[in-house]
mmCIF file of the N, C-alpha and C atoms, coordinates in Angstrom:
data_MODEL
# 
_entry.id   MODEL 
# 
loop_
_atom_site.group_PDB 
_atom_site.id 
_atom_site.type_symbol 
_atom_site.label_atom_id 
_atom_site.label_alt_id 
_atom_site.label_comp_id 
_atom_site.label_asym_id 
_atom_site.label_entity_id 
_atom_site.label_seq_id 
_atom_site.pdbx_PDB_ins_code 
_atom_site.Cartn_x 
_atom_site.Cartn_y 
_atom_site.Cartn_z 
_atom_site.occupancy 
_atom_site.B_iso_or_equiv 
_atom_site.pdbx_formal_charge 
_atom_site.auth_seq_id 
_atom_site.auth_comp_id 
_atom_site.auth_asym_id 
_atom_site.auth_atom_id 
_atom_site.pdbx_PDB_model_num 
ATOM 1   N N  . MET A 1 1  ? 12.443  -12.319 7.314  1.00 0.00 ? 1  MET A N  1 
ATOM 2   C CA . MET A 1 1  ? 13.106  -13.054 7.709  1.00 0.00 ? 1  MET A CA 1 
ATOM 3   C C  . MET A 1 1  ? 13.170  -13.768 7.961  1.00 0.00 ? 1  MET A C  1 
ATOM 4   N N  . ALA A 1 2  ? 12.375  -15.102 7.505  1.00 0.00 ? 2  ALA A N  1 
ATOM 5   C CA . ALA A 1 2  ? 11.931  -17.294 7.367  1.00 0.00 ? 2  ALA A CA 1 
ATOM 6   C C  . ALA A 1 2  ? 13.389  -17.479 6.227  1.00 0.00 ? 2  ALA A C  1 
ATOM 7   N N  . ARG A 1 3  ? 14.109  -16.934 6.304  1.00 0.00 ? 3  ARG A N  1 
ATOM 8   C CA . ARG A 1 3  ? 15.449  -16.992 5.469  1.00 0.00 ? 3  ARG A CA 1 
ATOM 9   C C  . ARG A 1 3  ? 17.055  -16.984 5.765  1.00 0.00 ? 3  ARG A C  1 
ATOM 10  N N  . CYS A 1 4  ? 17.264  -18.129 4.834  1.00 0.00 ? 4  CYS A N  1 
ATOM 11  C CA . CYS A 1 4  ? 19.006  -18.382 5.966  1.00 0.00 ? 4  CYS A CA 1 
ATOM 12  C C  . CYS A 1 4  ? 19.949  -17.759 4.558  1.00 0.00 ? 4  CYS A C  1 
ATOM 13  N N  . GLU A 1 5  ? 20.737  -17.103 5.086  1.00 0.00 ? 5  GLU A N  1 
ATOM 14  C CA . GLU A 1 5  ? 21.758  -16.279 4.380  1.00 0.00 ? 5  GLU A CA 1 
ATOM 15  C C  . GLU A 1 5  ? 22.508  -17.786 3.325  1.00 0.00 ? 5  GLU A C  1 
ATOM 16  N N  . PHE A 1 6  ? 23.035  -18.370 3.794  1.00 0.00 ? 6  PHE A N  1 
ATOM 17  C CA . PHE A 1 6  ? 24.008  -18.937 2.993  1.00 0.00 ? 6  PHE A CA 1 
ATOM 18  C C  . PHE A 1 6  ? 23.806  -20.700 2.555  1.00 0.00 ? 6  PHE A C  1 
ATOM 19  N N  . CYS A 1 7  ? 22.209  -20.864 2.426  1.00 0.00 ? 7  CYS A N  1 
ATOM 20  C CA . CYS A 1 7  ? 21.822  -21.652 1.557  1.00 0.00 ? 7  CYS A CA 1 
ATOM 21  C C  . CYS A 1 7  ? 20.467  -21.833 0.919  1.00 0.00 ? 7  CYS A C  1 
ATOM 22  N N  . ASP A 1 8  ? 19.931  -20.854 1.222  1.00 0.00 ? 8  ASP A N  1 
ATOM 23  C CA . ASP A 1 8  ? 18.496  -19.526 0.835  1.00 0.00 ? 8  ASP A CA 1 
ATOM 24  C C  . ASP A 1 8  ? 17.829  -20.269 0.829  1.00 0.00 ? 8  ASP A C  1 
ATOM 25  N N  . LYS A 1 9  ? 17.951  -20.591 1.601  1.00 0.00 ? 9  LYS A N  1 
ATOM 26  C CA . LYS A 1 9  ? 15.912  -21.667 2.327  1.00 0.00 ? 9  LYS A CA 1 
ATOM 27  C C  . LYS A 1 9  ? 15.187  -20.887 3.271  1.00 0.00 ? 9  LYS A C  1 
ATOM 28  N N  . SER A 1 10 ? 13.877  -21.009 2.258  1.00 0.00 ? 10 SER A N  1 
ATOM 29  C CA . SER A 1 10 ? 13.460  -20.327 3.282  1.00 0.00 ? 10 SER A CA 1 
ATOM 30  C C  . SER A 1 10 ? 11.670  -20.591 3.258  1.00 0.00 ? 10 SER A C  1 
ATOM 31  N N  . MET A 1 11 ? 10.840  -19.940 3.006  1.00 0.00 ? 11 MET A N  1 
ATOM 32  C CA . MET A 1 11 ? 9.474   -20.444 3.710  1.00 0.00 ? 11 MET A CA 1 
ATOM 33  C C  . MET A 1 11 ? 8.620   -21.325 2.085  1.00 0.00 ? 11 MET A C  1 
ATOM 34  N N  . VAL A 1 12 ? 8.074   -22.135 3.020  1.00 0.00 ? 12 VAL A N  1 
ATOM 35  C CA . VAL A 1 12 ? 7.277   -23.250 1.493  1.00 0.00 ? 12 VAL A CA 1 
ATOM 36  C C  . VAL A 1 12 ? 6.151   -22.690 1.432  1.00 0.00 ? 12 VAL A C  1 
ATOM 37  N N  . PHE A 1 13 ? 5.248   -22.641 0.171  1.00 0.00 ? 13 PHE A N  1 
ATOM 38  C CA . PHE A 1 13 ? 3.660   -22.177 0.311  1.00 0.00 ? 13 PHE A CA 1 
ATOM 39  C C  . PHE A 1 13 ? 2.787   -23.858 0.162  1.00 0.00 ? 13 PHE A C  1 
ATOM 40  N N  . GLY A 1 14 ? 1.905   -23.744 0.718  1.00 0.00 ? 14 GLY A N  1 
ATOM 41  C CA . GLY A 1 14 ? 1.080   -25.509 0.918  1.00 0.00 ? 14 GLY A CA 1 
ATOM 42  C C  . GLY A 1 14 ? -0.144  -24.677 1.364  1.00 0.00 ? 14 GLY A C  1 
ATOM 43  N N  . ILE A 1 15 ? -1.097  -26.632 1.107  1.00 0.00 ? 15 ILE A N  1 
ATOM 44  C CA . ILE A 1 15 ? -2.629  -26.302 1.716  1.00 0.00 ? 15 ILE A CA 1 
ATOM 45  C C  . ILE A 1 15 ? -2.794  -26.791 2.044  1.00 0.00 ? 15 ILE A C  1 
ATOM 46  N N  . LYS A 1 16 ? -2.948  -26.485 3.701  1.00 0.00 ? 16 LYS A N  1 
ATOM 47  C CA . LYS A 1 16 ? -3.378  -27.271 4.930  1.00 0.00 ? 16 LYS A CA 1 
ATOM 48  C C  . LYS A 1 16 ? -5.079  -27.997 4.387  1.00 0.00 ? 16 LYS A C  1 
ATOM 49  N N  . VAL A 1 17 ? -5.052  -29.834 4.771  1.00 0.00 ? 17 VAL A N  1 
ATOM 50  C CA . VAL A 1 17 ? -6.305  -30.887 4.748  1.00 0.00 ? 17 VAL A CA 1 
ATOM 51  C C  . VAL A 1 17 ? -7.024  -31.112 5.995  1.00 0.00 ? 17 VAL A C  1 
ATOM 52  N N  . SER A 1 18 ? -7.995  -30.907 6.186  1.00 0.00 ? 18 SER A N  1 
ATOM 53  C CA . SER A 1 18 ? -8.994  -31.367 7.354  1.00 0.00 ? 18 SER A CA 1 
ATOM 54  C C  . SER A 1 18 ? -8.866  -32.318 7.932  1.00 0.00 ? 18 SER A C  1 
ATOM 55  N N  . HIS A 1 19 ? -9.121  -32.708 7.885  1.00 0.00 ? 19 HIS A N  1 
ATOM 56  C CA . HIS A 1 19 ? -9.852  -33.810 7.911  1.00 0.00 ? 19 HIS A CA 1 
ATOM 57  C C  . HIS A 1 19 ? -11.383 -33.800 7.042  1.00 0.00 ? 19 HIS A C  1 
ATOM 58  N N  . SER A 1 20 ? -12.265 -33.806 7.265  1.00 0.00 ? 20 SER A N  1 
ATOM 59  C CA . SER A 1 20 ? -13.147 -33.275 6.157  1.00 0.00 ? 20 SER A CA 1 
ATOM 60  C C  . SER A 1 20 ? -13.294 -32.910 5.066  1.00 0.00 ? 20 SER A C  1 
ATOM 61  N N  . HIS A 1 21 ? -11.462 -33.095 4.720  1.00 0.00 ? 21 HIS A N  1 
ATOM 62  C CA . HIS A 1 21 ? -11.259 -32.161 3.113  1.00 0.00 ? 21 HIS A CA 1 
ATOM 63  C C  . HIS A 1 21 ? -11.533 -30.183 3.232  1.00 0.00 ? 21 HIS A C  1 
ATOM 64  N N  . ARG A 1 22 ? -11.362 -29.819 4.437  1.00 0.00 ? 22 ARG A N  1 
ATOM 65  C CA . ARG A 1 22 ? -11.645 -28.462 3.934  1.00 0.00 ? 22 ARG A CA 1 
ATOM 66  C C  . ARG A 1 22 ? -10.286 -28.047 3.514  1.00 0.00 ? 22 ARG A C  1 
ATOM 67  N N  . ARG A 1 23 ? -10.110 -27.170 3.302  1.00 0.00 ? 23 ARG A N  1 
ATOM 68  C CA . ARG A 1 23 ? -8.825  -26.651 2.556  1.00 0.00 ? 23 ARG A CA 1 
ATOM 69  C C  . ARG A 1 23 ? -8.202  -25.821 3.219  1.00 0.00 ? 23 ARG A C  1 
ATOM 70  N N  . SER A 1 24 ? -7.168  -25.254 3.160  1.00 0.00 ? 24 SER A N  1 
ATOM 71  C CA . SER A 1 24 ? -7.170  -23.190 3.584  1.00 0.00 ? 24 SER A CA 1 
ATOM 72  C C  . SER A 1 24 ? -5.234  -23.564 3.574  1.00 0.00 ? 24 SER A C  1 
ATOM 73  N N  . ASN A 1 25 ? -4.957  -22.008 3.226  1.00 0.00 ? 25 ASN A N  1 
ATOM 74  C CA . ASN A 1 25 ? -3.833  -22.499 2.653  1.00 0.00 ? 25 ASN A CA 1 
ATOM 75  C C  . ASN A 1 25 ? -2.655  -21.960 4.707  1.00 0.00 ? 25 ASN A C  1 
ATOM 76  N N  . ARG A 1 26 ? -1.028  -22.967 4.199  1.00 0.00 ? 26 ARG A N  1 
ATOM 77  C CA . ARG A 1 26 ? -0.428  -22.789 5.498  1.00 0.00 ? 26 ARG A CA 1 
ATOM 78  C C  . ARG A 1 26 ? 0.899   -23.065 4.363  1.00 0.00 ? 26 ARG A C  1 
ATOM 79  N N  . THR A 1 27 ? 2.400   -22.306 5.730  1.00 0.00 ? 27 THR A N  1 
ATOM 80  C CA . THR A 1 27 ? 3.440   -22.220 4.948  1.00 0.00 ? 27 THR A CA 1 
ATOM 81  C C  . THR A 1 27 ? 3.419   -22.727 6.140  1.00 0.00 ? 27 THR A C  1 
ATOM 82  N N  . TRP A 1 28 ? 5.671   -23.478 5.668  1.00 0.00 ? 28 TRP A N  1 
ATOM 83  C CA . TRP A 1 28 ? 5.637   -23.887 6.335  1.00 0.00 ? 28 TRP A CA 1 
ATOM 84  C C  . TRP A 1 28 ? 7.260   -23.388 6.263  1.00 0.00 ? 28 TRP A C  1 
ATOM 85  N N  . LYS A 1 29 ? 7.796   -22.979 7.771  1.00 0.00 ? 29 LYS A N  1 
ATOM 86  C CA . LYS A 1 29 ? 8.709   -21.844 7.596  1.00 0.00 ? 29 LYS A CA 1 
ATOM 87  C C  . LYS A 1 29 ? 10.094  -22.720 8.283  1.00 0.00 ? 29 LYS A C  1 
ATOM 88  N N  . PRO A 1 30 ? 11.155  -22.656 7.799  1.00 0.00 ? 30 PRO A N  1 
ATOM 89  C CA . PRO A 1 30 ? 12.354  -23.024 8.675  1.00 0.00 ? 30 PRO A CA 1 
ATOM 90  C C  . PRO A 1 30 ? 12.697  -22.357 9.973  1.00 0.00 ? 30 PRO A C  1 
ATOM 91  N N  . ASN A 1 31 ? 13.915  -23.693 10.322 1.00 0.00 ? 31 ASN A N  1 
ATOM 92  C CA . ASN A 1 31 ? 14.577  -23.125 11.568 1.00 0.00 ? 31 ASN A CA 1 
ATOM 93  C C  . ASN A 1 31 ? 15.532  -22.934 11.401 1.00 0.00 ? 31 ASN A C  1 
ATOM 94  N N  . VAL A 1 32 ? 15.062  -21.379 11.105 1.00 0.00 ? 32 VAL A N  1 
ATOM 95  C CA . VAL A 1 32 ? 16.825  -20.178 11.842 1.00 0.00 ? 32 VAL A CA 1 
ATOM 96  C C  . VAL A 1 32 ? 16.828  -19.754 12.457 1.00 0.00 ? 32 VAL A C  1 
ATOM 97  N N  . LYS A 1 33 ? 18.308  -18.839 13.169 1.00 0.00 ? 33 LYS A N  1 
ATOM 98  C CA . LYS A 1 33 ? 18.689  -18.756 14.668 1.00 0.00 ? 33 LYS A CA 1 
ATOM 99  C C  . LYS A 1 33 ? 19.728  -17.539 13.769 1.00 0.00 ? 33 LYS A C  1 
ATOM 100 N N  . ARG A 1 34 ? 19.886  -16.335 14.836 1.00 0.00 ? 34 ARG A N  1 
ATOM 101 C CA . ARG A 1 34 ? 20.437  -15.213 14.226 1.00 0.00 ? 34 ARG A CA 1 
ATOM 102 C C  . ARG A 1 34 ? 21.306  -16.221 15.354 1.00 0.00 ? 34 ARG A C  1 
ATOM 103 N N  . VAL A 1 35 ? 22.986  -16.014 14.659 1.00 0.00 ? 35 VAL A N  1 
ATOM 104 C CA . VAL A 1 35 ? 23.905  -16.138 14.900 1.00 0.00 ? 35 VAL A CA 1 
ATOM 105 C C  . VAL A 1 35 ? 25.358  -15.677 14.572 1.00 0.00 ? 35 VAL A C  1 
ATOM 106 N N  . LYS A 1 36 ? 26.269  -15.400 14.967 1.00 0.00 ? 36 LYS A N  1 
ATOM 107 C CA . LYS A 1 36 ? 27.264  -15.052 15.197 1.00 0.00 ? 36 LYS A CA 1 
ATOM 108 C C  . LYS A 1 36 ? 28.770  -15.915 14.505 1.00 0.00 ? 36 LYS A C  1 
ATOM 109 N N  . VAL A 1 37 ? 28.790  -15.386 13.155 1.00 0.00 ? 37 VAL A N  1 
ATOM 110 C CA . VAL A 1 37 ? 29.747  -16.068 12.653 1.00 0.00 ? 37 VAL A CA 1 
ATOM 111 C C  . VAL A 1 37 ? 30.870  -15.335 12.122 1.00 0.00 ? 37 VAL A C  1 
ATOM 112 N N  . ILE A 1 38 ? 31.537  -15.872 11.306 1.00 0.00 ? 38 ILE A N  1 
ATOM 113 C CA . ILE A 1 38 ? 32.992  -15.583 10.911 1.00 0.00 ? 38 ILE A CA 1 
ATOM 114 C C  . ILE A 1 38 ? 32.328  -15.472 9.201  1.00 0.00 ? 38 ILE A C  1 
ATOM 115 N N  . VAL A 1 39 ? 32.431  -14.822 8.441  1.00 0.00 ? 39 VAL A N  1 
ATOM 116 C CA . VAL A 1 39 ? 32.167  -14.244 7.379  1.00 0.00 ? 39 VAL A CA 1 
ATOM 117 C C  . VAL A 1 39 ? 33.233  -13.969 6.126  1.00 0.00 ? 39 VAL A C  1 
ATOM 118 N N  . ASP A 1 40 ? 34.032  -14.030 5.414  1.00 0.00 ? 40 ASP A N  1 
ATOM 119 C CA . ASP A 1 40 ? 35.579  -13.131 4.787  1.00 0.00 ? 40 ASP A CA 1 
ATOM 120 C C  . ASP A 1 40 ? 36.085  -12.891 5.923  1.00 0.00 ? 40 ASP A C  1 
ATOM 121 N N  . GLY A 1 41 ? 36.630  -13.655 7.214  1.00 0.00 ? 41 GLY A N  1 
ATOM 122 C CA . GLY A 1 41 ? 37.805  -13.398 7.999  1.00 0.00 ? 41 GLY A CA 1 
ATOM 123 C C  . GLY A 1 41 ? 36.846  -12.480 9.363  1.00 0.00 ? 41 GLY A C  1 
ATOM 124 N N  . THR A 1 42 ? 36.096  -11.735 8.875  1.00 0.00 ? 42 THR A N  1 
ATOM 125 C CA . THR A 1 42 ? 35.467  -10.913 10.039 1.00 0.00 ? 42 THR A CA 1 
ATOM 126 C C  . THR A 1 42 ? 33.683  -11.575 10.952 1.00 0.00 ? 42 THR A C  1 
ATOM 127 N N  . PRO A 1 43 ? 34.289  -11.449 12.091 1.00 0.00 ? 43 PRO A N  1 
ATOM 128 C CA . PRO A 1 43 ? 33.127  -12.128 12.851 1.00 0.00 ? 43 PRO A CA 1 
ATOM 129 C C  . PRO A 1 43 ? 31.493  -11.133 12.482 1.00 0.00 ? 43 PRO A C  1 
ATOM 130 N N  . ARG A 1 44 ? 30.403  -11.657 12.263 1.00 0.00 ? 44 ARG A N  1 
ATOM 131 C CA . ARG A 1 44 ? 28.878  -10.824 12.461 1.00 0.00 ? 44 ARG A CA 1 
ATOM 132 C C  . ARG A 1 44 ? 28.146  -11.975 12.443 1.00 0.00 ? 44 ARG A C  1 
ATOM 133 N N  . HIS A 1 45 ? 27.061  -10.570 13.101 1.00 0.00 ? 45 HIS A N  1 
ATOM 134 C CA . HIS A 1 45 ? 25.086  -11.477 12.520 1.00 0.00 ? 45 HIS A CA 1 
ATOM 135 C C  . HIS A 1 45 ? 24.831  -11.832 11.538 1.00 0.00 ? 45 HIS A C  1 
ATOM 136 N N  . ALA A 1 46 ? 24.940  -12.827 11.465 1.00 0.00 ? 46 ALA A N  1 
ATOM 137 C CA . ALA A 1 46 ? 24.080  -13.649 10.650 1.00 0.00 ? 46 ALA A CA 1 
ATOM 138 C C  . ALA A 1 46 ? 22.302  -14.885 10.537 1.00 0.00 ? 46 ALA A C  1 
ATOM 139 N N  . TYR A 1 47 ? 21.989  -14.500 10.005 1.00 0.00 ? 47 TYR A N  1 
ATOM 140 C CA . TYR A 1 47 ? 20.287  -15.489 9.827  1.00 0.00 ? 47 TYR A CA 1 
ATOM 141 C C  . TYR A 1 47 ? 20.568  -17.032 9.425  1.00 0.00 ? 47 TYR A C  1 
ATOM 142 N N  . ALA A 1 48 ? 21.040  -17.379 10.425 1.00 0.00 ? 48 ALA A N  1 
ATOM 143 C CA . ALA A 1 48 ? 20.946  -19.820 9.293  1.00 0.00 ? 48 ALA A CA 1 
ATOM 144 C C  . ALA A 1 48 ? 20.912  -21.223 9.394  1.00 0.00 ? 48 ALA A C  1 
ATOM 145 N N  . CYS A 1 49 ? 20.086  -21.516 9.510  1.00 0.00 ? 49 CYS A N  1 
ATOM 146 C CA . CYS A 1 49 ? 19.484  -22.655 9.357  1.00 0.00 ? 49 CYS A CA 1 
ATOM 147 C C  . CYS A 1 49 ? 20.200  -23.924 10.193 1.00 0.00 ? 49 CYS A C  1 
ATOM 148 N N  . THR A 1 50 ? 19.193  -24.544 10.551 1.00 0.00 ? 50 THR A N  1 
ATOM 149 C CA . THR A 1 50 ? 20.053  -25.646 11.264 1.00 0.00 ? 50 THR A CA 1 
ATOM 150 C C  . THR A 1 50 ? 20.683  -26.343 10.452 1.00 0.00 ? 50 THR A C  1 
ATOM 151 N N  . ARG A 1 51 ? 19.854  -27.071 9.555  1.00 0.00 ? 51 ARG A N  1 
ATOM 152 C CA . ARG A 1 51 ? 21.026  -27.711 8.819  1.00 0.00 ? 51 ARG A CA 1 
ATOM 153 C C  . ARG A 1 51 ? 22.272  -27.095 8.552  1.00 0.00 ? 51 ARG A C  1 
ATOM 154 N N  . CYS A 1 52 ? 22.594  -26.079 8.403  1.00 0.00 ? 52 CYS A N  1 
ATOM 155 C CA . CYS A 1 52 ? 23.722  -25.397 7.952  1.00 0.00 ? 52 CYS A CA 1 
ATOM 156 C C  . CYS A 1 52 ? 24.942  -25.757 9.439  1.00 0.00 ? 52 CYS A C  1 
ATOM 157 N N  . LEU A 1 53 ? 23.909  -24.604 10.158 1.00 0.00 ? 53 LEU A N  1 
ATOM 158 C CA . LEU A 1 53 ? 24.970  -24.951 11.518 1.00 0.00 ? 53 LEU A CA 1 
ATOM 159 C C  . LEU A 1 53 ? 25.952  -25.987 11.793 1.00 0.00 ? 53 LEU A C  1 
ATOM 160 N N  . ARG A 1 54 ? 24.549  -27.219 11.738 1.00 0.00 ? 54 ARG A N  1 
ATOM 161 C CA . ARG A 1 54 ? 24.704  -29.118 12.010 1.00 0.00 ? 54 ARG A CA 1 
ATOM 162 C C  . ARG A 1 54 ? 26.549  -29.668 10.748 1.00 0.00 ? 54 ARG A C  1 
ATOM 163 N N  . SER A 1 55 ? 26.117  -29.221 9.749  1.00 0.00 ? 55 SER A N  1 
ATOM 164 C CA . SER A 1 55 ? 26.746  -28.743 8.843  1.00 0.00 ? 55 SER A CA 1 
ATOM 165 C C  . SER A 1 55 ? 27.677  -29.480 8.601  1.00 0.00 ? 55 SER A C  1 
ATOM 166 N N  . GLY A 1 56 ? 27.940  -27.857 9.353  1.00 0.00 ? 56 GLY A N  1 
ATOM 167 C CA . GLY A 1 56 ? 29.514  -27.495 9.218  1.00 0.00 ? 56 GLY A CA 1 
ATOM 168 C C  . GLY A 1 56 ? 29.344  -26.774 8.089  1.00 0.00 ? 56 GLY A C  1 
ATOM 169 N N  . LYS A 1 57 ? 28.614  -25.474 7.606  1.00 0.00 ? 57 LYS A N  1 
ATOM 170 C CA . LYS A 1 57 ? 28.826  -25.020 5.903  1.00 0.00 ? 57 LYS A CA 1 
ATOM 171 C C  . LYS A 1 57 ? 28.974  -23.745 6.869  1.00 0.00 ? 57 LYS A C  1 
ATOM 172 N N  . VAL A 1 58 ? 28.569  -23.275 8.125  1.00 0.00 ? 58 VAL A N  1 
ATOM 173 C CA . VAL A 1 58 ? 28.957  -22.341 9.236  1.00 0.00 ? 58 VAL A CA 1 
ATOM 174 C C  . VAL A 1 58 ? 29.998  -22.375 9.996  1.00 0.00 ? 58 VAL A C  1 
ATOM 175 N N  . THR A 1 59 ? 30.473  -21.840 9.973  1.00 0.00 ? 59 THR A N  1 
ATOM 176 C CA . THR A 1 59 ? 31.988  -21.277 11.675 1.00 0.00 ? 59 THR A CA 1 
ATOM 177 C C  . THR A 1 59 ? 31.104  -20.116 12.209 1.00 0.00 ? 59 THR A C  1 
ATOM 178 N N  . ARG A 1 60 ? 31.043  -20.392 13.306 1.00 0.00 ? 60 ARG A N  1 
ATOM 179 C CA . ARG A 1 60 ? 30.421  -20.405 15.161 1.00 0.00 ? 60 ARG A CA 1 
ATOM 180 C C  . ARG A 1 60 ? 31.661  -19.509 14.971 1.00 0.00 ? 60 ARG A C  1 
ATOM 181 N N  . ALA A 1 61 ? 31.052  -18.331 15.710 1.00 0.00 ? 61 ALA A N  1 
ATOM 182 C CA . ALA A 1 61 ? 32.450  -17.496 15.988 1.00 0.00 ? 61 ALA A CA 1 
ATOM 183 C C  . ALA A 1 61 ? 32.172  -17.379 18.002 1.00 0.00 ? 61 ALA A C  1 
ATOM 184 N N  . VAL A 1 62 ? 33.402  -17.233 17.533 1.00 0.00 ? 62 VAL A N  1 
ATOM 185 C CA . VAL A 1 62 ? 33.257  -17.709 19.584 1.00 0.00 ? 62 VAL A CA 1 
ATOM 186 C C  . VAL A 1 62 ? 33.663  -16.520 20.502 1.00 0.00 ? 62 VAL A C  1 
# 
């Protein structure tokens, strides 16, 4: 679910490294919100990241 429908931003995988250099897997998730947007002239719910909401790439339905 952690995927923006407009820019396809999704989870990123990496390795967490502690102070003693123990390594374990971790993920970074994007800040995705379920918002009501206008797509093709009709309002519908979609998942959009906050970067798309803030930049104006997504038009919110009120």
